[in-house]
Coordinates of C-alpha atoms and ligand atoms in Angstrom, one line a residue:
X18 CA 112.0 109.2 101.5
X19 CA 115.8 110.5 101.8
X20 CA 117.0 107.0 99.6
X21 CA 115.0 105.4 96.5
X22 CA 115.3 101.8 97.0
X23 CA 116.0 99.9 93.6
X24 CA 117.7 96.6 92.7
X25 CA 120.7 96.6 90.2
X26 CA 121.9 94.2 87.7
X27 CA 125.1 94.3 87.8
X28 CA 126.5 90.8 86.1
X29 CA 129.2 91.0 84.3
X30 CA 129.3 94.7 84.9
X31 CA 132.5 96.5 85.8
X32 CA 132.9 97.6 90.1
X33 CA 135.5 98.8 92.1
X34 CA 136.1 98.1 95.7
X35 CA 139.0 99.8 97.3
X36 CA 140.5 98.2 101.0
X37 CA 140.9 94.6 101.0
X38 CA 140.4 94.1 104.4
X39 CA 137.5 92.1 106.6
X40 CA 134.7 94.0 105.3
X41 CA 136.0 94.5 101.8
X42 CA 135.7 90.8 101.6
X43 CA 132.3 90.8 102.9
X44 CA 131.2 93.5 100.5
X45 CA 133.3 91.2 97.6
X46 CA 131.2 88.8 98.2
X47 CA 127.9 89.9 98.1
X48 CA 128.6 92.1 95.1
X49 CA 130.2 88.4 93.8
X50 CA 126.7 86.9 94.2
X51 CA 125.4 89.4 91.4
X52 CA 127.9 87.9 88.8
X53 CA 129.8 91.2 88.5
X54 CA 133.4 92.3 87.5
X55 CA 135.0 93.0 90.5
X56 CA 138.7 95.0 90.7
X57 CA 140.2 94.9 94.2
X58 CA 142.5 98.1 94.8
X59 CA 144.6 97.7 98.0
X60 CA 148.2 98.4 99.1
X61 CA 148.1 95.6 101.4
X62 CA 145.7 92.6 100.6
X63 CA 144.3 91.0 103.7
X64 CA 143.6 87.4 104.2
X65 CA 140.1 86.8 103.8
X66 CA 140.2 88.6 100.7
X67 CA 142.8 86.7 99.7
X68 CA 140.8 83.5 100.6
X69 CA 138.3 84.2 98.5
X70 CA 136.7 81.6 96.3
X71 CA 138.6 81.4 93.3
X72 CA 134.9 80.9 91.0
X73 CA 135.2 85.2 91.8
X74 CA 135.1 87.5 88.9
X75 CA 137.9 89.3 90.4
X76 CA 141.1 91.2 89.6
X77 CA 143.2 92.3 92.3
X78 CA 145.4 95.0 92.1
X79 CA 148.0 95.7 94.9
X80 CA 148.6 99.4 94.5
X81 CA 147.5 103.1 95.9
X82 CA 144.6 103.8 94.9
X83 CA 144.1 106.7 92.2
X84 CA 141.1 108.9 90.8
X85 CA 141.7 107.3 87.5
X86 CA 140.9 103.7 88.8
X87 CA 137.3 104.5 88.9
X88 CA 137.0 105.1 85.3
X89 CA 134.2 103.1 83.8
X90 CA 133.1 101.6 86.7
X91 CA 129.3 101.2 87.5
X92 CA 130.0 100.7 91.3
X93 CA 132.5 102.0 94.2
X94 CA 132.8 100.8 97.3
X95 CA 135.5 102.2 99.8
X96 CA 136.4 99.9 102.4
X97 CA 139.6 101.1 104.0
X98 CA 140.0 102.7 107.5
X99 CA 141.8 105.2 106.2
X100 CA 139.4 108.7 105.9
X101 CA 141.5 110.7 103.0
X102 CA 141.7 107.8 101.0
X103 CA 137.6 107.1 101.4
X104 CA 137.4 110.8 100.9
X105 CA 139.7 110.4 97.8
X106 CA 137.5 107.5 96.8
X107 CA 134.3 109.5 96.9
X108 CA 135.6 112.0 95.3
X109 CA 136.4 110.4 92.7
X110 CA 133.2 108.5 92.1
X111 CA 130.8 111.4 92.7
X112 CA 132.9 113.4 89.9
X113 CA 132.3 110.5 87.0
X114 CA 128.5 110.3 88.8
X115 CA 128.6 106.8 89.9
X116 CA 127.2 105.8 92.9
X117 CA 129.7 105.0 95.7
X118 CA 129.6 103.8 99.1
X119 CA 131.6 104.1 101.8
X120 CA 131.4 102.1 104.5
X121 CA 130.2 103.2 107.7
X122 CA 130.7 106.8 106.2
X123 CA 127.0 108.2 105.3
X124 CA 128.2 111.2 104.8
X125 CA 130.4 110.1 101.9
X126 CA 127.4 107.7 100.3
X127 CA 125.6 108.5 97.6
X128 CA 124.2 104.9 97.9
X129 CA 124.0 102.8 100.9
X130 CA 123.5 99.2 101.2
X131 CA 120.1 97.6 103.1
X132 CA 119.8 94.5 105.1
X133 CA 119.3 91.5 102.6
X134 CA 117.1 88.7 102.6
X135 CA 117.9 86.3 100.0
X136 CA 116.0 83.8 99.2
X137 CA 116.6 84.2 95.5
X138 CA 115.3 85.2 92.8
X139 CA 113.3 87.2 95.7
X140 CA 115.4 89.3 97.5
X141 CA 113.8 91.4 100.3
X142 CA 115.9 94.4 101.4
X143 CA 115.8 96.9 104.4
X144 CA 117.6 100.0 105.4
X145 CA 116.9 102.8 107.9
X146 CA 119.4 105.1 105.3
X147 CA 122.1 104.4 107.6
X148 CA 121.0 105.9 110.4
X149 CA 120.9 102.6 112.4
X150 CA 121.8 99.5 110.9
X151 CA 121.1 97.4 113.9
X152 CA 117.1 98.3 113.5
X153 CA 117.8 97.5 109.8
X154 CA 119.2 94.1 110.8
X155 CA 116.5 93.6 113.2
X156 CA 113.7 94.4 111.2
X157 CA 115.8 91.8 108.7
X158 CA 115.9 89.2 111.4
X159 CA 111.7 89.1 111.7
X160 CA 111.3 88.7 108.1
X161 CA 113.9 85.9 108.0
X162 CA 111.9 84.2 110.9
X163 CA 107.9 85.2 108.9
X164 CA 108.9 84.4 105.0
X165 CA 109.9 80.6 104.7
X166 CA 113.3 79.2 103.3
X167 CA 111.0 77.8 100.2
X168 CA 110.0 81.1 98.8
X169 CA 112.8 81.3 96.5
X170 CA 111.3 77.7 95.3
X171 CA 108.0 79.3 95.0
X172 CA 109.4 82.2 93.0
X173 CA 111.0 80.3 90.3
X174 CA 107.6 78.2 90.2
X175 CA 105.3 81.4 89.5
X176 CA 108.0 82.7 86.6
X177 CA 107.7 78.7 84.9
X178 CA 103.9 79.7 84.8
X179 CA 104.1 83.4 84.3
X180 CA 103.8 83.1 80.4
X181 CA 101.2 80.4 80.6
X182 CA 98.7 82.3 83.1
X183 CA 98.9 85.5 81.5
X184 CA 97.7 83.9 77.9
X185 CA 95.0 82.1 80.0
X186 CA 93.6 84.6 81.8
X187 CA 93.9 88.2 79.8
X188 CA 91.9 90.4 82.7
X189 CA 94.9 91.8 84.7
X190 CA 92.5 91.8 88.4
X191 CA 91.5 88.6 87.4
X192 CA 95.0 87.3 87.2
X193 CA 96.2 89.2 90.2
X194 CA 93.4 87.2 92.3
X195 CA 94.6 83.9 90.4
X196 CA 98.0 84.3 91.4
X197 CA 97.3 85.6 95.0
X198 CA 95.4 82.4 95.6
X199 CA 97.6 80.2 94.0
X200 CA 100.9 82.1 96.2
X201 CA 98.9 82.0 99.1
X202 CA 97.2 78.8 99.4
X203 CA 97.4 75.1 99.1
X204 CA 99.4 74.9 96.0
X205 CA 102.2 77.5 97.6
X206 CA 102.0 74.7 100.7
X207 CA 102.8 71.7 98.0
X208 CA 105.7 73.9 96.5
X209 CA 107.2 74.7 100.2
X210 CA 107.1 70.9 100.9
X211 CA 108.8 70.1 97.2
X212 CA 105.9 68.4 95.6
X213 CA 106.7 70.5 92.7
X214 CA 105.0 68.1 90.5
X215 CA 101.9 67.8 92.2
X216 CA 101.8 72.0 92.3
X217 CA 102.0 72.0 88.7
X218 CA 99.3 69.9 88.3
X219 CA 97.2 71.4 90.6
X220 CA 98.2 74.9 89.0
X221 CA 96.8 73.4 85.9
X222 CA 93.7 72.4 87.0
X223 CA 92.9 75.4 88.5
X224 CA 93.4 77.2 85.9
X225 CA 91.2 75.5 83.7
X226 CA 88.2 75.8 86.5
X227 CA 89.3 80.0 86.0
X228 CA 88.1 79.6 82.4
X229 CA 85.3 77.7 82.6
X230 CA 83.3 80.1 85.3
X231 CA 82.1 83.6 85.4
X232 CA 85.1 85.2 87.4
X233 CA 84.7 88.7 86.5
X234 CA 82.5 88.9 90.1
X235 CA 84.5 90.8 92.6
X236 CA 84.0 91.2 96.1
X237 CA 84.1 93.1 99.0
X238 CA 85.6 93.2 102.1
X239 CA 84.2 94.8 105.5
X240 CA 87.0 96.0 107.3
X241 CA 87.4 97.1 110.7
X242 CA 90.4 99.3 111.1
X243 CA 90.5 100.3 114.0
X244 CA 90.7 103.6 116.2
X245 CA 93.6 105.1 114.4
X246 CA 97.0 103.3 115.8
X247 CA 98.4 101.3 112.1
X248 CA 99.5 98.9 114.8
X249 CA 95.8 97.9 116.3
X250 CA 94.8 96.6 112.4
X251 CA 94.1 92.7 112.4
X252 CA 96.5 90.2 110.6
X253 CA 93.2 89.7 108.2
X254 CA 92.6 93.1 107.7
X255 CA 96.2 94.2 106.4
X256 CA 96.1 91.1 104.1
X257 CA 93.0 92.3 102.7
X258 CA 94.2 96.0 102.3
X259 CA 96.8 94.5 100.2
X260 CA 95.0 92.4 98.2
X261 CA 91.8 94.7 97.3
X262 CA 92.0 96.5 94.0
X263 CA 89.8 99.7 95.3
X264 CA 89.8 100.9 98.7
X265 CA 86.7 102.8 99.8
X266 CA 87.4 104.3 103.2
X267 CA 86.0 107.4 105.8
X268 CA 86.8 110.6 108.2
X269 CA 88.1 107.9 110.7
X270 CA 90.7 106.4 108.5
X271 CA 94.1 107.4 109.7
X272 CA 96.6 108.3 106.7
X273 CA 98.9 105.6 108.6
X274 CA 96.1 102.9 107.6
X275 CA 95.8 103.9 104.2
X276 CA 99.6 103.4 103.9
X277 CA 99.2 100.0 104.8
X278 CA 97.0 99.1 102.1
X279 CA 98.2 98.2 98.3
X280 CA 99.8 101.0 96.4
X281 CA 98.3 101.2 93.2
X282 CA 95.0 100.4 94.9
X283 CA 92.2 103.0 93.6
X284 CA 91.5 104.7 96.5
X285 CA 87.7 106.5 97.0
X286 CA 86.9 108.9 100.2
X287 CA 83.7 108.5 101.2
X288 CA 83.8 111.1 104.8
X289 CA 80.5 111.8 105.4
X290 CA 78.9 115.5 106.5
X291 CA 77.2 114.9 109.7
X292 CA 74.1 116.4 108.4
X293 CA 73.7 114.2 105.4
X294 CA 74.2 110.6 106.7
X295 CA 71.5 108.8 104.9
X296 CA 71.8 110.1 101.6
X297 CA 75.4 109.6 101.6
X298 CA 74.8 105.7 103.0
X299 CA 72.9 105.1 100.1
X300 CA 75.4 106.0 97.4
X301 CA 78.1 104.3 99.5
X302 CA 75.8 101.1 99.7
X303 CA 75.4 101.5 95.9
X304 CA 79.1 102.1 95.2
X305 CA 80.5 98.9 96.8
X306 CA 78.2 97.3 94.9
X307 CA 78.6 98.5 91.7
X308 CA 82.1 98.2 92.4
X309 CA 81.9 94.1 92.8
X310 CA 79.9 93.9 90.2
X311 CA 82.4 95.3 88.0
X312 CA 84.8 92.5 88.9
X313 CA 86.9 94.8 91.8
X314 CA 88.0 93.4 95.4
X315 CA 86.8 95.6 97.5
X316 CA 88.1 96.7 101.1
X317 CA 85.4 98.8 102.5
X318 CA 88.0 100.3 105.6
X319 CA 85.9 101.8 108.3
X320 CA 87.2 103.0 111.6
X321 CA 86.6 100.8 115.0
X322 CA 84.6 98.1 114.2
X323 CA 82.0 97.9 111.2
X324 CA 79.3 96.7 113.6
X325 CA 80.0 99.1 116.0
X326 CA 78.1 102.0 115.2
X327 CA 79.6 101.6 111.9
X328 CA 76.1 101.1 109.8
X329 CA 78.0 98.0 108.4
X330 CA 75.0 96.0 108.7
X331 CA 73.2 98.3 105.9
X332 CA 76.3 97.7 103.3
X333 CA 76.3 94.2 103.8
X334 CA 72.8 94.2 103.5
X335 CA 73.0 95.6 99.8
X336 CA 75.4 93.4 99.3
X337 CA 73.4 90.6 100.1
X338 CA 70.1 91.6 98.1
X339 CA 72.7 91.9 94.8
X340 CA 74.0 88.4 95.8
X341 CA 77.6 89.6 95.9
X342 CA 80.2 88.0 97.9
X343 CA 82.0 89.5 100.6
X344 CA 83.3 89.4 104.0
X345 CA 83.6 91.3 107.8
X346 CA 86.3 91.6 109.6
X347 CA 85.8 92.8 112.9
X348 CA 88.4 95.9 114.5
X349 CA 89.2 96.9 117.6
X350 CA 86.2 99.7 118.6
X351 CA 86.6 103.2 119.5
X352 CA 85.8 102.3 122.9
X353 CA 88.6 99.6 123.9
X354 CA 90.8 100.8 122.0
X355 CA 90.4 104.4 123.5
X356 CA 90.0 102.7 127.1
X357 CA 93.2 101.0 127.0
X358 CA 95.5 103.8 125.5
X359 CA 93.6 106.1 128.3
X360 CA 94.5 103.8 131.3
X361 CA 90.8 103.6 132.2
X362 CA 90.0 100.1 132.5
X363 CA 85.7 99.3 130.9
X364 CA 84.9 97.1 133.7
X365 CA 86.6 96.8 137.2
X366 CA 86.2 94.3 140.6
X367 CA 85.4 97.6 142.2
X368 CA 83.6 100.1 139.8
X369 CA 82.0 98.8 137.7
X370 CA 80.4 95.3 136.7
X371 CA 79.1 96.0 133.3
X372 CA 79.1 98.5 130.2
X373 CA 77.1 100.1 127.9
X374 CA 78.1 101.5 124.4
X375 CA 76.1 103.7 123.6
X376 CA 75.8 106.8 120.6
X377 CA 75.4 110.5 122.0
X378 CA 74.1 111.3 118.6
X379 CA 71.9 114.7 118.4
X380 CA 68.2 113.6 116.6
X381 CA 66.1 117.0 116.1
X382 CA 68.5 118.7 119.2
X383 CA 67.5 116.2 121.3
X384 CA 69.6 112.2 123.1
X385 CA 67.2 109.5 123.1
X386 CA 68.7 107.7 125.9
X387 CA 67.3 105.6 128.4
X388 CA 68.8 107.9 130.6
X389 CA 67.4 106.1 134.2
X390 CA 69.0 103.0 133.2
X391 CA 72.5 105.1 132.6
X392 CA 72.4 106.9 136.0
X393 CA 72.6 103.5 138.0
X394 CA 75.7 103.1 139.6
X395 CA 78.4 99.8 139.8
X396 CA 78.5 100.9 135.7
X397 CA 80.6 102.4 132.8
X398 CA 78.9 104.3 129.7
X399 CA 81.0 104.8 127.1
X400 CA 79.5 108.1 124.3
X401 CA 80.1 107.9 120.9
X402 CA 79.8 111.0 118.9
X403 CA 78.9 112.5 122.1
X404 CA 81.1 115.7 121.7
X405 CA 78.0 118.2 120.1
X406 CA 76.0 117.1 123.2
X407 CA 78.1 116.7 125.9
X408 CA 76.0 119.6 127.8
X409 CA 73.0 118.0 127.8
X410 CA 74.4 114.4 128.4
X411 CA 76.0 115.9 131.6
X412 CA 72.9 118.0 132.4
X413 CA 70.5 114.7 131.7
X414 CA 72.7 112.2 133.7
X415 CA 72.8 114.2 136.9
X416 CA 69.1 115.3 136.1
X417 CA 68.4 111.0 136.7
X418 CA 70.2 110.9 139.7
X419 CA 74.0 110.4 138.8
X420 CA 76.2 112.3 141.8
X421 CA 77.7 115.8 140.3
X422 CA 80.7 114.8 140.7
X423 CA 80.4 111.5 138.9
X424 CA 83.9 110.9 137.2
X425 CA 83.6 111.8 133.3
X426 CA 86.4 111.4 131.0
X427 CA 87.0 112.3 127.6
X428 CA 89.4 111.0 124.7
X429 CA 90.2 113.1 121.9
X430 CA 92.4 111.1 119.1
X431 CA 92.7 108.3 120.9
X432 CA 95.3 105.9 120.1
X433 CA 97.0 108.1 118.2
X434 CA 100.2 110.1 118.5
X435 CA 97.8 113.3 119.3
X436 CA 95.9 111.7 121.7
X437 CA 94.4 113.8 124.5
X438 CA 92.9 113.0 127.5
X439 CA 90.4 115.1 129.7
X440 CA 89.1 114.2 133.6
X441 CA 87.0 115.8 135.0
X442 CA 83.1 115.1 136.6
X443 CA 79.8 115.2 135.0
X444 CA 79.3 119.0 136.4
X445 CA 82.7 120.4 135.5
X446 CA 83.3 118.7 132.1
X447 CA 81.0 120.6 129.7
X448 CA 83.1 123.5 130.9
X449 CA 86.6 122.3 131.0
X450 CA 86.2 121.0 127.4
X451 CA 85.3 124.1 125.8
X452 CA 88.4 125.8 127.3
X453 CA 90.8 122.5 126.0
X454 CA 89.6 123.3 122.5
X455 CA 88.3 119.7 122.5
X456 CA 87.9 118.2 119.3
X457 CA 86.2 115.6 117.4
X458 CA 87.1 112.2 116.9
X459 CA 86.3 112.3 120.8
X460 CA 85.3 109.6 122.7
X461 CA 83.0 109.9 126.4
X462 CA 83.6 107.6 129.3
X463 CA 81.4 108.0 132.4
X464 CA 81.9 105.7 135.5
X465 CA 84.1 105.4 138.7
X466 CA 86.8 103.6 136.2
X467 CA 88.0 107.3 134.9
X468 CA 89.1 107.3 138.5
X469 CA 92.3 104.8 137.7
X470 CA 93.2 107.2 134.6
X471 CA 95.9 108.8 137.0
X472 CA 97.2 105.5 138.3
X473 CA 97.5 103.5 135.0
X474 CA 97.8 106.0 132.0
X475 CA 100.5 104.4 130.4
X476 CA 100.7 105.4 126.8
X477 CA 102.5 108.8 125.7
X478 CA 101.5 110.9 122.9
X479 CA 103.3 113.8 121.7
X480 CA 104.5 116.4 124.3
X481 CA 102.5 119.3 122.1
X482 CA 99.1 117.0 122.9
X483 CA 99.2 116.4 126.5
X484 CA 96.9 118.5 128.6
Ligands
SAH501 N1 82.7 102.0 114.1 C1 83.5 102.9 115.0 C2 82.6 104.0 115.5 C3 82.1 104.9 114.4 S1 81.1 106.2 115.1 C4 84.1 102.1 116.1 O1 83.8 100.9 116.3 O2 84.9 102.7 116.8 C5 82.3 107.5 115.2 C6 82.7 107.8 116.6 O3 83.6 106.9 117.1 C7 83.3 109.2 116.8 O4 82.4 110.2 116.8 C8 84.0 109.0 118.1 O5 83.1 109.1 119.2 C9 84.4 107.5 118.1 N2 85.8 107.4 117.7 C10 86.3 106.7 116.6 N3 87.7 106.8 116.6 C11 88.0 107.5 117.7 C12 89.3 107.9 118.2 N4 90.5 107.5 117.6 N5 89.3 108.6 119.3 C13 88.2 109.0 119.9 N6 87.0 108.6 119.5 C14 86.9 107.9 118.4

């Protein structure tokens, strides 16, 4: 993070803009909106500056600018055209340590200013740190179109019953889970379509219910995250990850995910060995638990979907003897998600008519497959954790009478920016994969579909991955 993003009070405070031309004025008056003491230096004063409403704490001063007229300030903004004057400027400034901006000169910033939002008293800034102000304004442009005119109105409603709620409810989750209810549900709707007074009342009520109840129960939250891509996460899914208190998450959850989620949320690895599955099940089934019952949200973040392959079933099961509330949310699996980024459509008009998910897990050395059912053709199978026995899933497939040169294809990464792809057919594969270095997360497709790879791989990952 090359800039710290902060907000400044700066009423009444004492700031300097130097240039009075069009973008001095713009600058005036957004530093005007803050309350602040604003002195104008400029030789000649243009005339939008000069138009400036008069309700301006401002003091302009027609003059050349000097070092000395930075002297006390909090705040400098150079705004001229004119480089050895903004170099003058930030000189200046930088010398007496107070932050100064010049515009459209990055290199002469020791601040720079984001993309604003206002819907006031919340204020949602953006910045790419200069480096492209258009993205900045973009990104600025969606949040305009996502956050509704009426948050500032729902803002100054939470800070009326800030004091209130906080003596009501003294558990700090418990009041963080009040308030995102309350923000995020029919009483925010009521504030957005000005029935203040009905809010309030509604407010009140509910938090009289809060006092009345064992709250202190938590929850937990099953969450598919999908195959790695931050982007593939469902709308429900990131909510959660903001909202849960404790994340508990696995080997197949990408940093990028974990980013998304809330960032003083307690976060708990729970990667399992390959070797020690069950034992390790248990004390995660026992952990989420213990964790609701101690009054936490929980998002339980597993990669793909929790009901693929994903032993969510057993947690939920836990979760259900303890009588403890929670809920799944499903994510895109391994397989589509893998399919899709690989250019190897699951099903096809002319390959394949159905598909099989299936887990090329090693019991005691050995697949139980029903490996005579997999062989027949018109069909895609799609291996997960088939990696360790690739060999012998090769070997047993042609064994059952699947041609040796049956397309096979397999995704390392997928998804992600490190994605790889190998082709190659069921006899060559075993071999071709131990000179590519493959490595797991890996996911197997078998079928006629691996075939259209060449014609429809559309997604790039990084140059270094490609094979
Ligand atoms: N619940 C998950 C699967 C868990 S089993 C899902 O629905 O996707 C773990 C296996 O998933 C891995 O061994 C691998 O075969 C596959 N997998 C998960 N993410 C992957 C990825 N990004 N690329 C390739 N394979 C992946």
């Amino acid at each position: 993070m090359e800039y710290f993003p902060l907000f400044m009070k700066l009423a009444e405070q004492p700031c300097l803009v130097v240039g009075a031309g069009d973008i001095a004025a713009r600058k005036i008056e957004i530093l005007g909106k803050t309350g602040a003491r604003i002195s104008v230096v400029a030789q000649d004063i243009g005339s939008s500056v000069a138009a400036l409403q008069p309700g301006l704490n401002l003091d302009i001063r027609q003059k050349a600018f000097e070092a000395a007229d930075v002297t006390g300030m909090r705040l400098v903004i150079s705004a001229t055209n004119d480089r050895t004057i903004n170099e003058l400027v930030a000189a200046a400034a930088q010398a007496s340590a107070i932050p100064v901006n010049v515009v459209d000169n990055p290199d002469l910033c020791s601040f720079v200013f984001p993309a604003i939002v206002d819907r006031s008293p919340l204020i949602i800034a953006s910045s790419t740190g200069g480096l492209s102000p258009v993205l900045a304004r973009l990104v600025r442009a969606k949040i305009e179109s996502a956050i509704p005119a009426a948050y500032g109105a729902l803002a100054r409603f939470a800070e009326k019953f800030r004091q209130p709620v906080k003596q009501a409810i003294t558990d700090i989750n418990q009041r963080r889970a009040f308030w995102e209810s309350v923000l995020s549900g029919p009483i925010a709707e009521l504030v957005f379509s000005g029935k203040i007074d009905q809010a309030e009342q509604r407010l009140s009520q509910e938090l009289h219910a809060q006092n009345s109840v064992d709250t202190k129960r938590g929850e937990v939250y099953l969450i598919g995250a999908g195959p790695g891509d931050p982007d593939l996460l469902t709308f429900r899914a990131l909510r959660l990850m903001q909202q849960a208190d404790v994340i508990v998450y696995d080997r197949l959850v990408s940093a990028g995910i974990l980013d998304m989620a809330r960032r003083d949320a307690q976060k708990i690895y729970v990667g399992k060995q390959r070797s020690q599955h069950s034992l390790a099940q248990e004390s995660i089934n026992e952990l989420l638990a213990n964790l609701a019952l101690a009054g936490k949200r929980v998002a339980r973040v597993k990669g793909g979907d929790p009901f693929i392959f994903g032993r969510g079933g057993e947690e939920i099961e836990t979760l259900m003897q303890q009588g403890i509330d929670f809920q799944v949310v499903p994510g895109i699996t391994a397989g589509a998600g893998c399919a899709s980024y690989a250019g190897i459509p699951l099903t096809h008009r002319d390959h394949a008519q159905s598909c099989t998910f299936v887990t090329g897990h090693l019991k005691d050395g050995t697949i139980n497959l029903n490996w005579k059912q997999l062989a027949v053709p018109n069909q895609t199978i799609v291996i997960y954790m088939g990696l360790v026995g690739l060999r012998a899933i090769c070997a047993a497939l042609i064994e059952h009478g699947c041609p040796a040169d049956h397309p096979i294809a397999i995704v390392q990464q997928g998804t992600t920016s490190q994605q790889r792809v190998l082709t190659g057919t069921l006899c060559s594969m075993p071999d071709l994969a131990e000179q590519a270095d493959i490595k797991p997360p890996t996911l197997i497709i078998v079928g006629s579909v691996v075939r259209l790879h060449e014609k429809l791989s559309w997604f790039r990952s990084s140059p270094a991955s490609r094979i």
